[in-house]
Amino acid sequence: MSITDEIRQVLEQQPLGLVFDIDGTLSEIAPTPDEAHLYPGAADYLKEANTHAHVGIVTGRGIKDGARMVNVEGLTYVGTHGLEWSQGLPTTHPVELLKEAEPYVEPGEKLLDFAEQRLAPEIPGLIVQRKAVGGTLHYRLTRDPEQARKHLLAALEEPARQQHMHLGEGKRVIEILAPLTINKGVALRRFVKQFGLHGLIFAGDDRTDLNGFYEVERLRQEGFAALAIAVQHQDTLPELLEHANIVVQGVKEMVQLLGEITAYLNEMQAKK
Ligand SMILES: [Mg+2]
Protein backbone atom coordinates (compact mmCIF):
# COMPACT_ATOMS: atom_id res chain seq x y z
CA MET A 1 0.00 0.00 0.00
CA SER A 2 1.47 3.33 -0.95
CA ILE A 3 0.28 6.89 -0.48
CA THR A 4 -2.72 7.61 -2.69
CA ASP A 5 -4.06 11.04 -3.69
CA GLU A 6 -6.84 10.49 -1.16
CA ILE A 7 -4.33 10.05 1.67
CA ARG A 8 -2.14 12.90 0.44
CA GLN A 9 -5.10 15.25 0.48
CA VAL A 10 -5.65 14.54 4.20
CA LEU A 11 -1.95 14.68 5.08
CA GLU A 12 -1.73 18.16 3.61
CA GLN A 13 -4.21 19.52 6.17
CA GLN A 14 -2.86 21.35 9.19
CA PRO A 15 -3.30 20.78 12.05
CA LEU A 16 -3.40 17.07 11.28
CA GLY A 17 -4.38 14.20 13.58
CA LEU A 18 -3.33 10.57 13.27
CA VAL A 19 -5.11 8.20 15.61
CA PHE A 20 -4.49 4.49 16.05
CA ASP A 21 -5.98 1.58 17.88
CA ILE A 22 -3.31 -0.78 19.29
CA ASP A 23 -4.27 -4.47 19.28
CA GLY A 24 -4.73 -5.83 15.78
CA THR A 25 -3.76 -2.46 14.32
CA LEU A 26 -0.21 -1.68 15.51
CA SER A 27 0.38 -5.02 17.24
CA GLU A 28 -0.46 -8.58 16.24
CA ILE A 29 -3.11 -10.26 18.36
CA ALA A 30 -1.27 -12.42 20.91
CA PRO A 31 -2.60 -15.39 22.91
CA THR A 32 -2.70 -13.22 26.05
CA PRO A 33 -2.89 -9.41 26.26
CA ASP A 34 0.40 -9.27 28.18
CA GLU A 35 2.29 -11.02 25.38
CA ALA A 36 1.27 -8.49 22.71
CA HIS A 37 3.90 -6.00 21.61
CA LEU A 38 4.10 -3.23 19.05
CA TYR A 39 5.12 -4.27 15.53
CA PRO A 40 8.83 -3.57 14.91
CA GLY A 41 9.39 0.00 13.75
CA ALA A 42 5.91 1.23 14.68
CA ALA A 43 7.04 3.17 17.77
CA ASP A 44 9.73 5.02 15.80
CA TYR A 45 7.23 5.99 13.10
CA LEU A 46 4.75 7.24 15.73
CA LYS A 47 7.45 9.31 17.39
CA GLU A 48 8.50 10.84 14.08
CA ALA A 49 4.92 11.41 12.89
CA ASN A 50 4.24 13.23 16.16
CA THR A 51 6.71 15.95 15.14
CA HIS A 52 4.38 16.85 12.22
CA ALA A 53 0.95 15.85 13.51
CA HIS A 54 -1.02 15.21 16.69
CA VAL A 55 -0.69 11.47 17.20
CA GLY A 56 -3.27 9.76 19.38
CA ILE A 57 -3.59 6.20 20.65
CA VAL A 58 -7.16 5.13 21.36
CA THR A 59 -7.46 1.69 22.90
CA GLY A 60 -9.88 -0.49 24.76
CA ARG A 61 -7.03 -1.34 27.13
CA GLY A 62 -6.67 0.59 30.34
CA ILE A 63 -4.59 3.68 29.65
CA LYS A 64 -1.49 2.57 31.56
CA ASP A 65 -1.52 -0.83 29.94
CA GLY A 66 -1.95 0.62 26.43
CA ALA A 67 0.68 3.32 26.93
CA ARG A 68 3.15 0.79 28.34
CA MET A 69 2.97 -1.07 25.01
CA VAL A 70 3.49 2.01 22.84
CA ASN A 71 5.85 3.83 25.20
CA VAL A 72 6.36 6.93 23.05
CA GLU A 73 6.43 10.22 24.97
CA GLY A 74 4.31 13.15 23.79
CA LEU A 75 1.41 11.24 22.21
CA THR A 76 -2.16 11.62 23.43
CA TYR A 77 -3.18 8.37 25.10
CA VAL A 78 -6.85 7.47 25.41
CA GLY A 79 -7.73 4.28 27.29
CA THR A 80 -10.81 2.21 28.18
CA HIS A 81 -12.57 3.12 24.90
CA GLY A 82 -12.41 6.87 25.55
CA LEU A 83 -12.87 7.12 29.34
CA GLU A 84 -9.24 7.86 30.33
CA TRP A 85 -7.03 10.57 28.80
CA SER A 86 -3.41 11.58 29.16
CA GLN A 87 -1.44 14.14 27.16
CA GLY A 88 1.75 12.10 27.25
CA LEU A 89 2.81 8.88 28.94
CA PRO A 90 0.61 8.27 32.00
CA THR A 91 3.76 7.46 33.98
CA THR A 92 4.84 11.11 33.69
CA HIS A 93 1.53 12.90 33.00
CA PRO A 94 -1.77 13.13 34.91
CA VAL A 95 -4.53 10.77 33.82
CA GLU A 96 -7.97 12.28 33.49
CA LEU A 97 -10.91 9.96 34.07
CA LEU A 98 -13.98 11.50 32.42
CA LYS A 99 -16.39 12.75 35.10
CA GLU A 100 -19.27 10.78 33.61
CA ALA A 101 -17.33 7.56 34.26
CA GLU A 102 -16.68 8.10 37.98
CA PRO A 103 -19.97 6.59 39.26
CA TYR A 104 -19.12 3.32 37.50
CA VAL A 105 -15.71 2.70 39.05
CA GLU A 106 -17.11 0.81 42.03
CA PRO A 107 -19.81 -1.21 40.21
CA GLY A 108 -17.10 -2.19 37.72
CA GLU A 109 -14.84 -3.36 40.54
CA LYS A 110 -17.62 -5.50 42.00
CA LEU A 111 -18.22 -7.25 38.68
CA LEU A 112 -14.52 -7.80 38.14
CA ASP A 113 -14.26 -9.27 41.65
CA PHE A 114 -17.13 -11.59 40.74
CA ALA A 115 -15.34 -12.59 37.52
CA GLU A 116 -12.05 -13.24 39.32
CA GLN A 117 -13.46 -15.04 42.34
CA ARG A 118 -16.38 -16.95 40.85
CA LEU A 119 -15.97 -17.31 37.09
CA ALA A 120 -12.20 -17.67 36.62
CA PRO A 121 -11.99 -20.81 38.83
CA GLU A 122 -14.81 -22.42 36.79
CA ILE A 123 -13.26 -21.64 33.41
CA PRO A 124 -9.57 -22.58 33.13
CA GLY A 125 -7.69 -20.29 30.78
CA LEU A 126 -9.93 -17.29 31.37
CA ILE A 127 -7.93 -14.07 31.71
CA VAL A 128 -9.48 -11.24 33.70
CA GLN A 129 -8.12 -7.81 32.81
CA ARG A 130 -9.11 -4.98 35.17
CA LYS A 131 -9.40 -1.38 34.04
CA ALA A 132 -10.11 1.95 35.72
CA VAL A 133 -13.77 1.32 34.92
CA GLY A 134 -14.93 -2.26 34.31
CA GLY A 135 -12.64 -4.62 32.47
CA THR A 136 -12.24 -7.36 29.90
CA LEU A 137 -12.62 -11.13 30.12
CA HIS A 138 -10.46 -12.94 27.56
CA TYR A 139 -11.68 -16.44 26.76
CA ARG A 140 -9.37 -17.11 23.77
CA LEU A 141 -7.28 -19.61 25.75
CA THR A 142 -10.11 -21.57 27.32
CA ARG A 143 -10.64 -25.18 26.24
CA ASP A 144 -13.91 -24.49 24.42
CA PRO A 145 -14.06 -20.75 23.70
CA GLU A 146 -17.62 -20.79 22.33
CA GLN A 147 -18.86 -22.64 25.40
CA ALA A 148 -16.94 -20.25 27.66
CA ARG A 149 -18.53 -17.28 25.91
CA LYS A 150 -22.05 -18.60 26.50
CA HIS A 151 -21.28 -19.47 30.10
CA LEU A 152 -19.80 -16.02 30.82
CA LEU A 153 -22.63 -14.10 29.19
CA ALA A 154 -25.24 -16.11 31.10
CA ALA A 155 -23.40 -15.83 34.43
CA LEU A 156 -22.79 -12.08 34.08
CA GLU A 157 -26.21 -11.02 32.86
CA GLU A 158 -27.91 -10.64 36.24
CA PRO A 159 -24.94 -9.20 38.20
CA ALA A 160 -24.33 -6.67 35.40
CA ARG A 161 -27.99 -5.64 35.49
CA GLN A 162 -27.84 -5.19 39.27
CA GLN A 163 -24.71 -3.03 39.01
CA HIS A 164 -26.10 -1.02 36.07
CA MET A 165 -23.17 -2.01 33.91
CA HIS A 166 -23.22 -3.14 30.28
CA LEU A 167 -21.72 -6.20 28.63
CA GLY A 168 -20.05 -5.87 25.25
CA GLU A 169 -18.16 -8.22 22.97
CA GLY A 170 -15.01 -8.14 20.86
CA LYS A 171 -12.72 -10.79 19.42
CA ARG A 172 -12.80 -13.61 21.99
CA VAL A 173 -13.51 -11.10 24.74
CA ILE A 174 -16.45 -9.97 26.84
CA GLU A 175 -16.22 -6.43 28.07
CA ILE A 176 -17.72 -5.09 31.28
CA LEU A 177 -18.51 -1.50 30.41
CA ALA A 178 -19.96 1.63 31.97
CA PRO A 179 -23.40 2.30 30.43
CA LEU A 180 -22.15 5.46 28.79
CA THR A 181 -22.34 6.62 25.21
CA ILE A 182 -18.63 7.40 25.30
CA ASN A 183 -16.86 5.28 22.72
CA LYS A 184 -14.00 5.61 20.27
CA GLY A 185 -16.15 7.83 18.03
CA VAL A 186 -16.81 10.29 20.84
CA ALA A 187 -13.10 10.16 21.70
CA LEU A 188 -12.17 11.03 18.10
CA ARG A 189 -14.53 14.00 18.08
CA ARG A 190 -13.03 15.24 21.36
CA PHE A 191 -9.51 14.79 19.93
CA VAL A 192 -10.40 16.77 16.78
CA LYS A 193 -11.86 19.58 18.88
CA GLN A 194 -9.04 19.66 21.40
CA PHE A 195 -6.38 20.31 18.76
CA GLY A 196 -8.60 22.22 16.31
CA LEU A 197 -7.73 19.67 13.63
CA HIS A 198 -8.39 20.14 9.93
CA GLY A 199 -7.46 16.60 8.92
CA LEU A 200 -7.77 13.19 10.55
CA ILE A 201 -6.76 9.62 9.85
CA PHE A 202 -8.05 6.87 12.13
CA ALA A 203 -7.03 3.22 11.93
CA GLY A 204 -8.62 0.25 13.69
CA ASP A 205 -9.53 -3.40 13.26
CA ASP A 206 -12.38 -4.41 15.55
CA ARG A 207 -15.99 -3.85 16.54
CA THR A 208 -15.23 -0.99 18.95
CA ASP A 209 -13.42 0.86 16.14
CA LEU A 210 -16.64 0.95 14.16
CA ASN A 211 -17.81 3.94 16.24
CA GLY A 212 -14.62 5.68 15.16
CA PHE A 213 -15.40 4.87 11.55
CA TYR A 214 -18.93 6.31 11.92
CA GLU A 215 -17.39 9.47 13.34
CA VAL A 216 -15.03 9.70 10.36
CA GLU A 217 -18.08 9.37 8.09
CA ARG A 218 -19.83 12.19 9.94
CA LEU A 219 -16.75 14.39 9.68
CA ARG A 220 -16.52 13.71 5.94
CA GLN A 221 -20.17 14.64 5.52
CA GLU A 222 -19.31 17.94 7.19
CA GLY A 223 -16.63 18.45 4.54
CA PHE A 224 -13.76 17.62 6.87
CA ALA A 225 -10.73 15.79 5.41
CA ALA A 226 -10.86 12.45 7.23
CA LEU A 227 -10.07 8.83 6.43
CA ALA A 228 -10.79 5.54 8.19
CA ILE A 229 -8.33 2.70 7.68
CA ALA A 230 -9.48 -0.85 8.41
CA VAL A 231 -6.81 -3.39 9.23
CA GLN A 232 -8.13 -6.63 7.80
CA HIS A 233 -7.64 -9.99 9.50
CA GLN A 234 -9.26 -13.35 8.77
CA ASP A 235 -12.19 -12.61 11.07
CA THR A 236 -12.75 -8.90 10.39
CA LEU A 237 -16.33 -7.68 10.73
CA PRO A 238 -17.86 -7.01 7.31
CA GLU A 239 -19.32 -3.70 8.60
CA LEU A 240 -15.85 -2.44 9.41
CA LEU A 241 -14.72 -3.05 5.83
CA GLU A 242 -17.89 -1.46 4.44
CA HIS A 243 -17.33 1.73 6.41
CA ALA A 244 -13.58 1.96 5.76
CA ASN A 245 -12.07 4.33 3.20
CA ILE A 246 -8.90 2.25 3.02
CA VAL A 247 -8.33 -1.42 3.81
CA VAL A 248 -4.87 -2.77 4.58
CA GLN A 249 -3.97 -6.44 4.99
CA GLY A 250 -2.84 -7.07 8.54
CA VAL A 251 -0.65 -5.21 11.00
CA LYS A 252 2.41 -5.47 8.77
CA GLU A 253 0.78 -3.53 5.94
CA MET A 254 -0.63 -1.02 8.45
CA VAL A 255 2.82 -0.30 9.86
CA GLN A 256 4.25 -0.06 6.34
CA LEU A 257 1.60 2.51 5.49
CA LEU A 258 2.38 4.39 8.72
CA GLY A 259 6.01 4.44 7.55
CA GLU A 260 4.95 5.89 4.19
CA ILE A 261 2.77 8.48 5.90
CA THR A 262 5.69 9.50 8.12
CA ALA A 263 8.03 9.71 5.12
CA TYR A 264 5.51 11.88 3.26
CA LEU A 265 5.13 14.22 6.24
CA ASN A 266 8.95 14.49 6.48
CA GLU A 267 9.10 15.29 2.78
CA MET A 268 6.41 17.99 3.08
CA GLN A 269 8.31 19.54 5.99
CA ALA A 270 11.56 19.54 4.01
CA LYS A 271 9.88 21.41 1.13
CA LYS A 272 8.72 24.25 3.38
MG1 LIG B 1 -7.95 -3.57 17.88
GROMACS .gro file of C-alpha atoms and ligand atoms in nm:
model
  273
    1MET     CA    1   0.000   0.000   0.000
    2SER     CA    2   0.147   0.333  -0.095
    3ILE     CA    3   0.028   0.689  -0.048
    4THR     CA    4  -0.272   0.761  -0.269
    5ASP     CA    5  -0.406   1.104  -0.369
    6GLU     CA    6  -0.684   1.049  -0.116
    7ILE     CA    7  -0.433   1.005   0.167
    8ARG     CA    8  -0.214   1.290   0.044
    9GLN     CA    9  -0.510   1.525   0.048
   10VAL     CA   10  -0.565   1.454   0.420
   11LEU     CA   11  -0.195   1.468   0.508
   12GLU     CA   12  -0.173   1.816   0.361
   13GLN     CA   13  -0.421   1.952   0.617
   14GLN     CA   14  -0.286   2.135   0.919
   15PRO     CA   15  -0.330   2.078   1.205
   16LEU     CA   16  -0.340   1.707   1.128
   17GLY     CA   17  -0.438   1.420   1.358
   18LEU     CA   18  -0.333   1.057   1.327
   19VAL     CA   19  -0.511   0.820   1.561
   20PHE     CA   20  -0.449   0.449   1.605
   21ASP     CA   21  -0.598   0.158   1.788
   22ILE     CA   22  -0.331  -0.078   1.929
   23ASP     CA   23  -0.427  -0.447   1.928
   24GLY     CA   24  -0.473  -0.583   1.578
   25THR     CA   25  -0.376  -0.246   1.432
   26LEU     CA   26  -0.021  -0.168   1.551
   27SER     CA   27   0.038  -0.502   1.724
   28GLU     CA   28  -0.046  -0.858   1.624
   29ILE     CA   29  -0.311  -1.026   1.836
   30ALA     CA   30  -0.127  -1.242   2.091
   31PRO     CA   31  -0.260  -1.539   2.291
   32THR     CA   32  -0.270  -1.322   2.605
   33PRO     CA   33  -0.289  -0.941   2.626
   34ASP     CA   34   0.040  -0.927   2.818
   35GLU     CA   35   0.229  -1.102   2.538
   36ALA     CA   36   0.127  -0.849   2.271
   37HIS     CA   37   0.390  -0.600   2.161
   38LEU     CA   38   0.410  -0.323   1.905
   39TYR     CA   39   0.512  -0.427   1.553
   40PRO     CA   40   0.883  -0.357   1.491
   41GLY     CA   41   0.939   0.000   1.375
   42ALA     CA   42   0.591   0.123   1.468
   43ALA     CA   43   0.704   0.317   1.777
   44ASP     CA   44   0.973   0.502   1.580
   45TYR     CA   45   0.723   0.599   1.310
   46LEU     CA   46   0.475   0.724   1.573
   47LYS     CA   47   0.745   0.931   1.739
   48GLU     CA   48   0.850   1.084   1.408
   49ALA     CA   49   0.492   1.141   1.289
   50ASN     CA   50   0.424   1.323   1.616
   51THR     CA   51   0.671   1.595   1.514
   52HIS     CA   52   0.438   1.685   1.222
   53ALA     CA   53   0.095   1.585   1.351
   54HIS     CA   54  -0.102   1.521   1.669
   55VAL     CA   55  -0.069   1.147   1.720
   56GLY     CA   56  -0.327   0.976   1.938
   57ILE     CA   57  -0.359   0.620   2.065
   58VAL     CA   58  -0.716   0.513   2.136
   59THR     CA   59  -0.746   0.169   2.290
   60GLY     CA   60  -0.988  -0.049   2.476
   61ARG     CA   61  -0.703  -0.134   2.713
   62GLY     CA   62  -0.667   0.059   3.034
   63ILE     CA   63  -0.459   0.368   2.965
   64LYS     CA   64  -0.149   0.257   3.156
   65ASP     CA   65  -0.152  -0.083   2.994
   66GLY     CA   66  -0.195   0.062   2.643
   67ALA     CA   67   0.068   0.332   2.693
   68ARG     CA   68   0.315   0.079   2.834
   69MET     CA   69   0.297  -0.107   2.501
   70VAL     CA   70   0.349   0.201   2.284
   71ASN     CA   71   0.585   0.383   2.520
   72VAL     CA   72   0.636   0.693   2.305
   73GLU     CA   73   0.643   1.022   2.497
   74GLY     CA   74   0.431   1.315   2.379
   75LEU     CA   75   0.141   1.124   2.221
   76THR     CA   76  -0.216   1.162   2.343
   77TYR     CA   77  -0.318   0.837   2.510
   78VAL     CA   78  -0.685   0.747   2.541
   79GLY     CA   79  -0.773   0.428   2.729
   80THR     CA   80  -1.081   0.221   2.818
   81HIS     CA   81  -1.257   0.312   2.490
   82GLY     CA   82  -1.241   0.687   2.555
   83LEU     CA   83  -1.287   0.712   2.934
   84GLU     CA   84  -0.924   0.786   3.033
   85TRP     CA   85  -0.703   1.057   2.880
   86SER     CA   86  -0.341   1.158   2.916
   87GLN     CA   87  -0.144   1.414   2.716
   88GLY     CA   88   0.175   1.210   2.725
   89LEU     CA   89   0.281   0.888   2.894
   90PRO     CA   90   0.061   0.827   3.200
   91THR     CA   91   0.376   0.746   3.398
   92THR     CA   92   0.484   1.111   3.369
   93HIS     CA   93   0.153   1.290   3.300
   94PRO     CA   94  -0.177   1.313   3.491
   95VAL     CA   95  -0.453   1.077   3.382
   96GLU     CA   96  -0.797   1.228   3.349
   97LEU     CA   97  -1.091   0.996   3.407
   98LEU     CA   98  -1.398   1.150   3.242
   99LYS     CA   99  -1.639   1.275   3.510
  100GLU     CA  100  -1.927   1.078   3.361
  101ALA     CA  101  -1.733   0.756   3.426
  102GLU     CA  102  -1.668   0.810   3.798
  103PRO     CA  103  -1.997   0.659   3.926
  104TYR     CA  104  -1.912   0.332   3.750
  105VAL     CA  105  -1.571   0.270   3.905
  106GLU     CA  106  -1.711   0.081   4.203
  107PRO     CA  107  -1.981  -0.121   4.021
  108GLY     CA  108  -1.710  -0.219   3.772
  109GLU     CA  109  -1.484  -0.336   4.054
  110LYS     CA  110  -1.762  -0.550   4.200
  111LEU     CA  111  -1.822  -0.725   3.868
  112LEU     CA  112  -1.452  -0.780   3.814
  113ASP     CA  113  -1.426  -0.927   4.165
  114PHE     CA  114  -1.713  -1.159   4.074
  115ALA     CA  115  -1.534  -1.259   3.752
  116GLU     CA  116  -1.205  -1.324   3.932
  117GLN     CA  117  -1.346  -1.504   4.234
  118ARG     CA  118  -1.638  -1.695   4.085
  119LEU     CA  119  -1.597  -1.731   3.709
  120ALA     CA  120  -1.220  -1.767   3.662
  121PRO     CA  121  -1.199  -2.081   3.883
  122GLU     CA  122  -1.481  -2.242   3.679
  123ILE     CA  123  -1.326  -2.164   3.341
  124PRO     CA  124  -0.957  -2.258   3.313
  125GLY     CA  125  -0.769  -2.029   3.078
  126LEU     CA  126  -0.993  -1.729   3.137
  127ILE     CA  127  -0.793  -1.407   3.171
  128VAL     CA  128  -0.948  -1.124   3.370
  129GLN     CA  129  -0.812  -0.781   3.281
  130ARG     CA  130  -0.911  -0.498   3.517
  131LYS     CA  131  -0.940  -0.138   3.404
  132ALA     CA  132  -1.011   0.195   3.572
  133VAL     CA  133  -1.377   0.132   3.492
  134GLY     CA  134  -1.493  -0.226   3.431
  135GLY     CA  135  -1.264  -0.462   3.247
  136THR     CA  136  -1.224  -0.736   2.990
  137LEU     CA  137  -1.262  -1.113   3.012
  138HIS     CA  138  -1.046  -1.294   2.756
  139TYR     CA  139  -1.168  -1.644   2.676
  140ARG     CA  140  -0.937  -1.711   2.377
  141LEU     CA  141  -0.728  -1.961   2.575
  142THR     CA  142  -1.011  -2.157   2.732
  143ARG     CA  143  -1.064  -2.518   2.624
  144ASP     CA  144  -1.391  -2.449   2.442
  145PRO     CA  145  -1.406  -2.075   2.370
  146GLU     CA  146  -1.762  -2.079   2.233
  147GLN     CA  147  -1.886  -2.264   2.540
  148ALA     CA  148  -1.694  -2.025   2.766
  149ARG     CA  149  -1.853  -1.728   2.591
  150LYS     CA  150  -2.205  -1.860   2.650
  151HIS     CA  151  -2.128  -1.947   3.010
  152LEU     CA  152  -1.980  -1.602   3.082
  153LEU     CA  153  -2.263  -1.410   2.919
  154ALA     CA  154  -2.524  -1.611   3.110
  155ALA     CA  155  -2.340  -1.583   3.443
  156LEU     CA  156  -2.279  -1.208   3.408
  157GLU     CA  157  -2.621  -1.102   3.286
  158GLU     CA  158  -2.791  -1.064   3.624
  159PRO     CA  159  -2.494  -0.920   3.820
  160ALA     CA  160  -2.433  -0.667   3.540
  161ARG     CA  161  -2.799  -0.564   3.549
  162GLN     CA  162  -2.784  -0.519   3.927
  163GLN     CA  163  -2.471  -0.303   3.901
  164HIS     CA  164  -2.610  -0.102   3.607
  165MET     CA  165  -2.317  -0.201   3.391
  166HIS     CA  166  -2.322  -0.314   3.028
  167LEU     CA  167  -2.172  -0.620   2.863
  168GLY     CA  168  -2.005  -0.587   2.525
  169GLU     CA  169  -1.816  -0.822   2.297
  170GLY     CA  170  -1.501  -0.814   2.086
  171LYS     CA  171  -1.272  -1.079   1.942
  172ARG     CA  172  -1.280  -1.361   2.199
  173VAL     CA  173  -1.351  -1.110   2.474
  174ILE     CA  174  -1.645  -0.997   2.684
  175GLU     CA  175  -1.622  -0.643   2.807
  176ILE     CA  176  -1.772  -0.509   3.128
  177LEU     CA  177  -1.851  -0.150   3.041
  178ALA     CA  178  -1.996   0.163   3.197
  179PRO     CA  179  -2.340   0.230   3.043
  180LEU     CA  180  -2.215   0.546   2.879
  181THR     CA  181  -2.234   0.662   2.521
  182ILE     CA  182  -1.863   0.740   2.530
  183ASN     CA  183  -1.686   0.528   2.272
  184LYS     CA  184  -1.400   0.561   2.027
  185GLY     CA  185  -1.615   0.783   1.803
  186VAL     CA  186  -1.681   1.029   2.084
  187ALA     CA  187  -1.310   1.016   2.170
  188LEU     CA  188  -1.217   1.103   1.810
  189ARG     CA  189  -1.453   1.400   1.808
  190ARG     CA  190  -1.303   1.524   2.136
  191PHE     CA  191  -0.951   1.479   1.993
  192VAL     CA  192  -1.040   1.677   1.678
  193LYS     CA  193  -1.186   1.958   1.888
  194GLN     CA  194  -0.904   1.966   2.140
  195PHE     CA  195  -0.638   2.031   1.876
  196GLY     CA  196  -0.860   2.222   1.631
  197LEU     CA  197  -0.773   1.967   1.363
  198HIS     CA  198  -0.839   2.014   0.993
  199GLY     CA  199  -0.746   1.660   0.892
  200LEU     CA  200  -0.777   1.319   1.055
  201ILE     CA  201  -0.676   0.962   0.985
  202PHE     CA  202  -0.805   0.687   1.213
  203ALA     CA  203  -0.703   0.322   1.193
  204GLY     CA  204  -0.862   0.025   1.369
  205ASP     CA  205  -0.953  -0.340   1.326
  206ASP     CA  206  -1.238  -0.441   1.555
  207ARG     CA  207  -1.599  -0.385   1.654
  208THR     CA  208  -1.523  -0.099   1.895
  209ASP     CA  209  -1.342   0.086   1.614
  210LEU     CA  210  -1.664   0.095   1.416
  211ASN     CA  211  -1.781   0.394   1.624
  212GLY     CA  212  -1.462   0.568   1.516
  213PHE     CA  213  -1.540   0.487   1.155
  214TYR     CA  214  -1.893   0.631   1.192
  215GLU     CA  215  -1.739   0.947   1.334
  216VAL     CA  216  -1.503   0.970   1.036
  217GLU     CA  217  -1.808   0.937   0.809
  218ARG     CA  218  -1.983   1.219   0.994
  219LEU     CA  219  -1.675   1.439   0.968
  220ARG     CA  220  -1.652   1.371   0.594
  221GLN     CA  221  -2.017   1.464   0.552
  222GLU     CA  222  -1.931   1.794   0.719
  223GLY     CA  223  -1.663   1.845   0.454
  224PHE     CA  224  -1.376   1.762   0.687
  225ALA     CA  225  -1.073   1.579   0.541
  226ALA     CA  226  -1.086   1.245   0.723
  227LEU     CA  227  -1.007   0.883   0.643
  228ALA     CA  228  -1.079   0.554   0.819
  229ILE     CA  229  -0.833   0.270   0.768
  230ALA     CA  230  -0.948  -0.085   0.841
  231VAL     CA  231  -0.681  -0.339   0.923
  232GLN     CA  232  -0.813  -0.663   0.780
  233HIS     CA  233  -0.764  -0.999   0.950
  234GLN     CA  234  -0.926  -1.335   0.877
  235ASP     CA  235  -1.219  -1.261   1.107
  236THR     CA  236  -1.275  -0.890   1.039
  237LEU     CA  237  -1.633  -0.768   1.073
  238PRO     CA  238  -1.786  -0.701   0.731
  239GLU     CA  239  -1.932  -0.370   0.860
  240LEU     CA  240  -1.585  -0.244   0.941
  241LEU     CA  241  -1.472  -0.305   0.583
  242GLU     CA  242  -1.789  -0.146   0.444
  243HIS     CA  243  -1.733   0.173   0.641
  244ALA     CA  244  -1.358   0.196   0.576
  245ASN     CA  245  -1.207   0.433   0.320
  246ILE     CA  246  -0.890   0.225   0.302
  247VAL     CA  247  -0.833  -0.142   0.381
  248VAL     CA  248  -0.487  -0.277   0.458
  249GLN     CA  249  -0.397  -0.644   0.499
  250GLY     CA  250  -0.284  -0.707   0.854
  251VAL     CA  251  -0.065  -0.521   1.100
  252LYS     CA  252   0.241  -0.547   0.877
  253GLU     CA  253   0.078  -0.353   0.594
  254MET     CA  254  -0.063  -0.102   0.845
  255VAL     CA  255   0.282  -0.030   0.986
  256GLN     CA  256   0.425  -0.006   0.634
  257LEU     CA  257   0.160   0.251   0.549
  258LEU     CA  258   0.238   0.439   0.872
  259GLY     CA  259   0.601   0.444   0.755
  260GLU     CA  260   0.495   0.589   0.419
  261ILE     CA  261   0.277   0.848   0.590
  262THR     CA  262   0.569   0.950   0.812
  263ALA     CA  263   0.803   0.971   0.512
  264TYR     CA  264   0.551   1.188   0.326
  265LEU     CA  265   0.513   1.422   0.624
  266ASN     CA  266   0.895   1.449   0.648
  267GLU     CA  267   0.910   1.529   0.278
  268MET     CA  268   0.641   1.799   0.308
  269GLN     CA  269   0.831   1.954   0.599
  270ALA     CA  270   1.156   1.954   0.401
  271LYS     CA  271   0.988   2.141   0.113
  272LYS     CA  272   0.872   2.425   0.338
  273MG      MG  273  -0.795  -0.357   1.788
   0.00000   0.00000   0.00000
